[in-house]
DNA sequence: GGGGAAGTTTACGTTAACGTAAAGTACCTC
DNA sequence: GAGGTACTTTACGTTAACGTAAACTTCCCC
């Protein structure tokens, strides 16, 4: 009763090629079930793909996205590892803060650019 | 009396190599003055470099940054071009909005991840 | 049973964004 | 004037993230 997806369905939904999705699997970012040769994607796989593409829009490398995926799952019971994970999470958070600041600066620069452009238009 | 910078100074300040700065010039993103063979960078050049690096942190390609740089300068008196420019500015703005949304989603996901990790730590 | 349509593997090709190395010039200093 | 430091050009190398093509299987449909 749980929904599943074919590779083509996911490709269409997220506007990527099937090659891209298989490549992500090759890089260890996805590991869908198989029915014979054919890949069967679960809702969790779909969520992972969404996470990867969100990362891409923010300029993350696939290695960074792989890291993000691991953050999103415990996958360890080792104290050392869990504490290291907390640090990596904090680092990512700091990076996102920097990106936020960068976006805000760019937004005001676009404001300026637009104002000057409109000004140039009125003086024609 | 206006301050200038050598390529090495800029490289040190922004933690990039001189090769990178020359590459940006090669791609038409920078065009510093010359004294003989040597490149002399103005404060405006420095600002442009800052803009490029800010774009990089947000995952922009150099082509996108080149576009951004052009947005930031009028460089035209043609009505068509100015109106086209306004559209490109609006597009960029929309892209930044998407990135903002993506960051917010990732931030709450990091919140979740951290909470779960801390929980896993307490149950050791 | 002859096509499509959608899936598969394998493998070589491509582009962006530099890295790296070589070989030379300009200036400063001891 | 020998060496050091910072600059220059030229050119080949490298990595990430796929694109593209070929050759194959599976399933459905008429």
Short mmCIF file of N, CA, C and O in Angstrom, two decimals, chain A residues 51 54-55 57-60 68 71-74 76-79 82-83 85-86 89 92-93 95-107 109-114 116-118 120-121 124, chain B residues 51 54-55 57-60 68 71-74 76-79 82-83 85-86 89 92-93 95-107 109-114 116-118 120-121 124:
data_model
loop_
_atom_site.label_atom_id
_atom_site.label_comp_id
_atom_site.label_asym_id
_atom_site.label_seq_id
_atom_site.Cartn_x
_atom_site.Cartn_y
_atom_site.Cartn_z
N UNK A 51 16.25 16.61 -1.31
CA UNK A 51 17.31 17.23 -0.51
C UNK A 51 18.53 17.54 -1.38
O UNK A 51 19.11 18.63 -1.30
N UNK A 54 17.76 20.48 -3.63
CA UNK A 54 17.74 21.71 -2.84
C UNK A 54 19.17 22.18 -2.61
O UNK A 54 19.49 23.36 -2.76
N UNK A 55 20.02 21.21 -2.27
CA UNK A 55 21.43 21.55 -2.10
C UNK A 55 22.03 22.12 -3.37
O UNK A 55 22.76 23.11 -3.33
N UNK A 57 20.64 23.82 -5.69
CA UNK A 57 20.19 25.20 -5.90
C UNK A 57 20.97 26.16 -5.01
O UNK A 57 21.04 27.36 -5.28
N UNK A 58 21.56 25.64 -3.94
CA UNK A 58 22.37 26.48 -3.06
C UNK A 58 23.86 26.33 -3.34
O UNK A 58 24.69 26.83 -2.59
N UNK A 59 24.17 25.61 -4.42
CA UNK A 59 25.57 25.52 -4.80
C UNK A 59 26.35 24.44 -4.07
O UNK A 59 27.58 24.43 -4.11
N UNK A 60 25.66 23.51 -3.41
CA UNK A 60 26.36 22.43 -2.72
C UNK A 60 26.91 21.44 -3.72
O UNK A 60 26.27 21.15 -4.74
N UNK A 68 25.06 15.99 4.12
CA UNK A 68 23.77 16.44 4.63
C UNK A 68 22.83 15.26 4.86
O UNK A 68 22.12 15.19 5.87
N UNK A 71 23.71 13.51 7.88
CA UNK A 71 23.30 14.26 9.07
C UNK A 71 21.84 13.99 9.39
O UNK A 71 21.46 13.96 10.55
N UNK A 72 21.08 13.79 8.35
CA UNK A 72 19.64 13.65 8.55
C UNK A 72 19.27 12.29 9.10
O UNK A 72 18.14 12.08 9.50
N UNK A 73 20.22 11.37 9.10
CA UNK A 73 19.97 10.05 9.70
C UNK A 73 21.00 9.81 10.78
O UNK A 73 22.18 10.10 10.59
N UNK A 74 20.60 9.25 11.92
CA UNK A 74 21.56 8.98 13.00
C UNK A 74 22.71 8.11 12.50
O UNK A 74 23.82 8.59 12.33
N UNK A 76 24.55 5.96 13.73
CA UNK A 76 25.69 5.67 14.59
C UNK A 76 25.22 5.60 16.05
O UNK A 76 24.23 6.20 16.43
N UNK A 77 25.95 4.85 16.86
CA UNK A 77 25.66 4.80 18.29
C UNK A 77 26.93 5.12 19.07
O UNK A 77 27.02 4.92 20.26
N UNK A 78 27.90 5.62 18.33
CA UNK A 78 29.19 5.94 18.92
C UNK A 78 29.19 7.39 19.40
O UNK A 78 28.88 8.31 18.63
N UNK A 79 29.57 7.57 20.63
CA UNK A 79 29.56 8.91 21.23
C UNK A 79 30.43 9.90 20.42
O UNK A 79 30.01 11.01 20.11
N UNK A 82 28.80 10.83 17.21
CA UNK A 82 27.64 11.69 17.38
C UNK A 82 28.07 13.12 17.70
O UNK A 82 27.47 14.08 17.22
N UNK A 83 29.13 13.23 18.48
CA UNK A 83 29.59 14.59 18.81
C UNK A 83 30.24 15.25 17.61
O UNK A 83 30.08 16.46 17.39
N UNK A 85 29.29 14.69 14.67
CA UNK A 85 28.13 15.04 13.83
C UNK A 85 27.55 16.38 14.26
O UNK A 85 27.23 17.23 13.42
N UNK A 86 27.48 16.59 15.57
CA UNK A 86 26.95 17.86 16.06
C UNK A 86 27.80 19.03 15.56
O UNK A 86 27.27 20.09 15.22
N UNK A 89 27.01 19.66 11.94
CA UNK A 89 25.72 20.34 11.84
C UNK A 89 25.90 21.83 12.12
O UNK A 89 25.37 22.69 11.41
N UNK A 92 27.48 23.54 9.15
CA UNK A 92 26.52 23.76 8.07
C UNK A 92 25.63 24.94 8.40
O UNK A 92 25.32 25.77 7.55
N UNK A 93 25.22 24.99 9.63
CA UNK A 93 24.37 26.10 10.06
C UNK A 93 25.08 27.44 9.82
O UNK A 93 24.49 28.39 9.32
N UNK A 95 27.40 28.02 7.67
CA UNK A 95 27.47 28.27 6.23
C UNK A 95 26.16 28.84 5.71
O UNK A 95 26.14 29.79 4.90
N UNK A 96 25.05 28.28 6.19
CA UNK A 96 23.74 28.79 5.76
C UNK A 96 23.56 30.24 6.19
O UNK A 96 22.99 31.05 5.45
N UNK A 97 24.08 30.57 7.36
CA UNK A 97 23.99 31.96 7.82
C UNK A 97 24.76 32.89 6.90
O UNK A 97 24.30 33.98 6.56
N UNK A 98 25.94 32.45 6.51
CA UNK A 98 26.73 33.25 5.56
C UNK A 98 25.97 33.43 4.25
O UNK A 98 25.95 34.53 3.68
N UNK A 99 25.36 32.36 3.80
CA UNK A 99 24.61 32.46 2.56
C UNK A 99 23.44 33.42 2.70
O UNK A 99 23.15 34.21 1.79
N UNK A 100 22.78 33.37 3.84
CA UNK A 100 21.69 34.32 4.09
C UNK A 100 22.20 35.75 3.99
O UNK A 100 21.58 36.61 3.36
N UNK A 101 23.33 36.00 4.63
CA UNK A 101 23.89 37.36 4.61
C UNK A 101 24.22 37.76 3.17
O UNK A 101 23.94 38.88 2.74
N UNK A 102 24.82 36.83 2.41
CA UNK A 102 25.16 37.11 1.03
C UNK A 102 23.91 37.45 0.21
O UNK A 102 23.92 38.37 -0.62
N UNK A 103 22.87 36.71 0.45
CA UNK A 103 21.63 36.96 -0.29
C UNK A 103 21.08 38.35 0.03
O UNK A 103 20.67 39.10 -0.86
N UNK A 104 21.14 38.71 1.28
CA UNK A 104 20.61 40.02 1.66
C UNK A 104 21.40 41.14 0.99
O UNK A 104 20.83 42.12 0.51
N UNK A 105 22.71 40.99 0.97
CA UNK A 105 23.53 42.01 0.30
C UNK A 105 23.16 42.09 -1.18
O UNK A 105 22.96 43.17 -1.73
N UNK A 106 23.07 40.93 -1.81
CA UNK A 106 22.72 40.93 -3.23
C UNK A 106 21.35 41.54 -3.48
O UNK A 106 21.14 42.23 -4.48
N UNK A 107 20.43 41.29 -2.57
CA UNK A 107 19.09 41.85 -2.74
C UNK A 107 19.13 43.38 -2.74
O UNK A 107 18.49 44.02 -3.57
N UNK A 109 21.66 45.15 -3.51
CA UNK A 109 22.34 45.57 -4.72
C UNK A 109 21.41 45.54 -5.92
O UNK A 109 21.47 46.39 -6.81
N UNK A 110 20.54 44.55 -5.94
CA UNK A 110 19.55 44.49 -7.02
C UNK A 110 18.58 45.67 -6.90
O UNK A 110 18.14 46.22 -7.92
N UNK A 111 18.24 46.02 -5.68
CA UNK A 111 17.38 47.19 -5.47
C UNK A 111 18.03 48.42 -6.10
O UNK A 111 17.39 49.16 -6.86
N UNK A 112 19.31 48.61 -5.79
CA UNK A 112 20.05 49.73 -6.36
C UNK A 112 20.03 49.68 -7.88
O UNK A 112 19.74 50.68 -8.56
N UNK A 113 20.36 48.51 -8.40
CA UNK A 113 20.45 48.36 -9.85
C UNK A 113 19.11 48.69 -10.51
O UNK A 113 19.07 49.38 -11.52
N UNK A 114 18.05 48.22 -9.90
CA UNK A 114 16.74 48.48 -10.48
C UNK A 114 16.42 49.98 -10.45
O UNK A 114 15.94 50.54 -11.43
N UNK A 116 18.47 52.48 -10.42
CA UNK A 116 19.27 53.20 -11.42
C UNK A 116 18.76 52.95 -12.83
O UNK A 116 18.75 53.85 -13.67
N UNK A 117 18.34 51.73 -13.08
CA UNK A 117 17.83 51.41 -14.40
C UNK A 117 16.54 52.19 -14.70
O UNK A 117 16.35 52.74 -15.78
N UNK A 118 15.65 52.24 -13.72
CA UNK A 118 14.40 53.00 -13.90
C UNK A 118 14.72 54.47 -14.11
O UNK A 118 14.08 55.15 -14.92
N UNK A 120 17.42 55.68 -15.43
CA UNK A 120 17.95 55.81 -16.79
C UNK A 120 16.82 55.82 -17.80
O UNK A 120 16.87 56.51 -18.83
N UNK A 121 15.78 55.05 -17.51
CA UNK A 121 14.64 54.97 -18.43
C UNK A 121 13.87 56.29 -18.47
O UNK A 121 13.42 56.73 -19.54
N UNK A 124 15.17 59.30 -20.66
CA UNK A 124 15.34 59.10 -22.12
C UNK A 124 14.50 60.13 -22.86
O UNK A 124 13.32 59.98 -23.05
N UNK B 51 31.98 40.84 -5.41
CA UNK B 51 30.68 40.42 -5.96
C UNK B 51 30.78 39.01 -6.54
O UNK B 51 29.91 38.16 -6.32
N UNK B 54 31.04 36.50 -3.74
CA UNK B 54 29.75 36.36 -3.07
C UNK B 54 28.86 35.44 -3.91
O UNK B 54 28.19 34.55 -3.37
N UNK B 55 28.87 35.68 -5.21
CA UNK B 55 28.11 34.81 -6.10
C UNK B 55 28.54 33.36 -5.98
O UNK B 55 27.72 32.46 -5.92
N UNK B 57 29.77 31.82 -3.46
CA UNK B 57 29.27 31.22 -2.23
C UNK B 57 27.80 30.83 -2.35
O UNK B 57 27.30 30.00 -1.59
N UNK B 58 27.12 31.44 -3.30
CA UNK B 58 25.71 31.09 -3.52
C UNK B 58 25.54 30.14 -4.68
O UNK B 58 24.42 29.87 -5.13
N UNK B 59 26.67 29.64 -5.21
CA UNK B 59 26.57 28.66 -6.27
C UNK B 59 26.40 29.23 -7.65
O UNK B 59 26.03 28.51 -8.58
N UNK B 60 26.65 30.53 -7.83
CA UNK B 60 26.52 31.12 -9.15
C UNK B 60 27.68 30.69 -10.04
O UNK B 60 28.82 30.56 -9.57
N UNK B 68 25.47 39.53 -13.39
CA UNK B 68 25.23 40.37 -12.22
C UNK B 68 26.02 41.67 -12.30
O UNK B 68 25.51 42.75 -11.98
N UNK B 71 24.47 44.00 -14.56
CA UNK B 71 23.27 44.59 -13.98
C UNK B 71 23.63 45.79 -13.11
O UNK B 71 22.90 46.76 -13.03
N UNK B 72 24.77 45.65 -12.49
CA UNK B 72 25.14 46.67 -11.52
C UNK B 72 25.64 47.95 -12.18
O UNK B 72 25.81 48.96 -11.53
N UNK B 73 25.88 47.87 -13.49
CA UNK B 73 26.26 49.09 -14.23
C UNK B 73 25.25 49.30 -15.34
O UNK B 73 24.86 48.37 -16.01
N UNK B 74 24.84 50.57 -15.56
CA UNK B 74 23.88 50.85 -16.63
C UNK B 74 24.39 50.32 -17.96
O UNK B 74 23.92 49.32 -18.45
N UNK B 76 24.11 51.15 -20.94
CA UNK B 76 23.26 51.20 -22.11
C UNK B 76 22.36 52.43 -22.05
O UNK B 76 22.03 52.91 -20.98
N UNK B 77 21.96 52.92 -23.22
CA UNK B 77 21.00 54.01 -23.27
C UNK B 77 19.83 53.60 -24.15
O UNK B 77 19.02 54.41 -24.55
N UNK B 78 19.81 52.31 -24.45
CA UNK B 78 18.77 51.78 -25.32
C UNK B 78 17.58 51.32 -24.48
O UNK B 78 17.73 50.54 -23.55
N UNK B 79 16.41 51.81 -24.86
CA UNK B 79 15.18 51.49 -24.11
C UNK B 79 14.97 49.98 -24.03
O UNK B 79 14.69 49.43 -22.96
N UNK B 82 17.39 48.38 -21.64
CA UNK B 82 17.11 48.72 -20.25
C UNK B 82 15.92 47.93 -19.72
O UNK B 82 15.93 47.45 -18.59
N UNK B 83 14.93 47.76 -20.58
CA UNK B 83 13.76 47.00 -20.13
C UNK B 83 14.09 45.52 -20.00
O UNK B 83 13.60 44.84 -19.09
N UNK B 85 16.93 44.49 -19.15
CA UNK B 85 17.71 44.45 -17.92
C UNK B 85 16.80 44.34 -16.70
O UNK B 85 17.04 43.56 -15.78
N UNK B 86 15.72 45.12 -16.71
CA UNK B 86 14.77 45.07 -15.60
C UNK B 86 14.22 43.66 -15.42
O UNK B 86 14.04 43.19 -14.30
N UNK B 89 16.84 41.48 -13.84
CA UNK B 89 16.92 41.80 -12.41
C UNK B 89 15.79 41.10 -11.65
O UNK B 89 16.01 40.50 -10.60
N UNK B 92 16.57 37.42 -11.29
CA UNK B 92 17.56 37.17 -10.24
C UNK B 92 16.91 37.27 -8.87
O UNK B 92 17.18 36.48 -7.97
N UNK B 93 16.08 38.27 -8.73
CA UNK B 93 15.39 38.44 -7.46
C UNK B 93 14.58 37.19 -7.12
O UNK B 93 14.60 36.71 -5.98
N UNK B 95 15.14 34.19 -8.14
CA UNK B 95 16.08 33.12 -7.81
C UNK B 95 16.55 33.24 -6.36
O UNK B 95 16.61 32.25 -5.63
N UNK B 96 16.85 34.46 -5.96
CA UNK B 96 17.29 34.67 -4.57
C UNK B 96 16.18 34.29 -3.60
O UNK B 96 16.45 33.73 -2.53
N UNK B 97 14.95 34.56 -3.96
CA UNK B 97 13.83 34.19 -3.10
C UNK B 97 13.76 32.67 -2.95
O UNK B 97 13.54 32.15 -1.85
N UNK B 98 13.95 31.97 -4.06
CA UNK B 98 13.95 30.51 -3.99
C UNK B 98 15.06 30.02 -3.08
O UNK B 98 14.88 29.11 -2.27
N UNK B 99 16.21 30.66 -3.21
CA UNK B 99 17.34 30.24 -2.37
C UNK B 99 17.04 30.50 -0.90
O UNK B 99 17.36 29.68 -0.04
N UNK B 100 16.41 31.63 -0.64
CA UNK B 100 16.02 31.93 0.74
C UNK B 100 15.12 30.83 1.29
O UNK B 100 15.31 30.34 2.41
N UNK B 101 14.14 30.45 0.49
CA UNK B 101 13.20 29.40 0.92
C UNK B 101 13.96 28.10 1.16
O UNK B 101 13.71 27.40 2.15
N UNK B 102 14.87 27.77 0.25
CA UNK B 102 15.65 26.54 0.40
C UNK B 102 16.46 26.56 1.69
O UNK B 102 16.55 25.56 2.40
N UNK B 103 17.04 27.70 1.98
CA UNK B 103 17.84 27.81 3.21
C UNK B 103 16.97 27.60 4.44
O UNK B 103 17.34 26.88 5.37
N UNK B 104 15.80 28.19 4.42
CA UNK B 104 14.92 28.04 5.59
C UNK B 104 14.54 26.59 5.80
O UNK B 104 14.52 26.09 6.92
N UNK B 105 14.24 25.89 4.72
CA UNK B 105 13.89 24.47 4.84
C UNK B 105 15.08 23.70 5.42
O UNK B 105 14.93 22.90 6.36
N UNK B 106 16.27 23.96 4.88
CA UNK B 106 17.45 23.26 5.36
C UNK B 106 17.72 23.57 6.83
O UNK B 106 18.14 22.71 7.60
N UNK B 107 17.47 24.80 7.22
CA UNK B 107 17.69 25.17 8.62
C UNK B 107 16.80 24.37 9.55
O UNK B 107 17.27 23.86 10.58
N UNK B 109 15.57 21.49 8.91
CA UNK B 109 16.03 20.11 8.85
C UNK B 109 17.26 19.92 9.73
O UNK B 109 17.42 18.88 10.37
N UNK B 110 18.11 20.91 9.76
CA UNK B 110 19.26 20.83 10.66
C UNK B 110 18.81 20.86 12.12
O UNK B 110 19.38 20.18 12.97
N UNK B 111 17.77 21.64 12.39
CA UNK B 111 17.21 21.65 13.74
C UNK B 111 16.80 20.24 14.13
O UNK B 111 17.14 19.75 15.21
N UNK B 112 16.06 19.59 13.25
CA UNK B 112 15.61 18.22 13.48
C UNK B 112 16.80 17.31 13.72
O UNK B 112 16.83 16.53 14.68
N UNK B 113 17.76 17.42 12.82
CA UNK B 113 18.92 16.53 12.89
C UNK B 113 19.64 16.70 14.22
O UNK B 113 20.02 15.72 14.87
N UNK B 114 19.81 17.94 14.62
CA UNK B 114 20.50 18.19 15.88
C UNK B 114 19.71 17.62 17.06
O UNK B 114 20.29 16.97 17.94
N UNK B 116 17.61 15.15 17.10
CA UNK B 116 17.70 13.68 17.11
C UNK B 116 19.08 13.23 17.58
O UNK B 116 19.20 12.24 18.31
N UNK B 117 20.10 13.94 17.15
CA UNK B 117 21.46 13.56 17.55
C UNK B 117 21.63 13.71 19.07
O UNK B 117 22.18 12.83 19.73
N UNK B 118 21.14 14.82 19.60
CA UNK B 118 21.23 15.02 21.04
C UNK B 118 20.44 13.94 21.78
O UNK B 118 20.88 13.43 22.82
N UNK B 120 19.90 10.92 20.75
CA UNK B 120 20.69 9.69 20.65
C UNK B 120 21.82 9.70 21.68
O UNK B 120 22.17 8.66 22.25
N UNK B 121 22.37 10.87 21.93
CA UNK B 121 23.46 10.99 22.90
C UNK B 121 22.97 10.74 24.32
O UNK B 121 23.67 10.09 25.12
N UNK B 124 22.50 7.03 25.61
CA UNK B 124 23.66 6.13 25.60
C UNK B 124 23.91 5.59 27.01
O UNK B 124 24.54 6.20 27.83
#
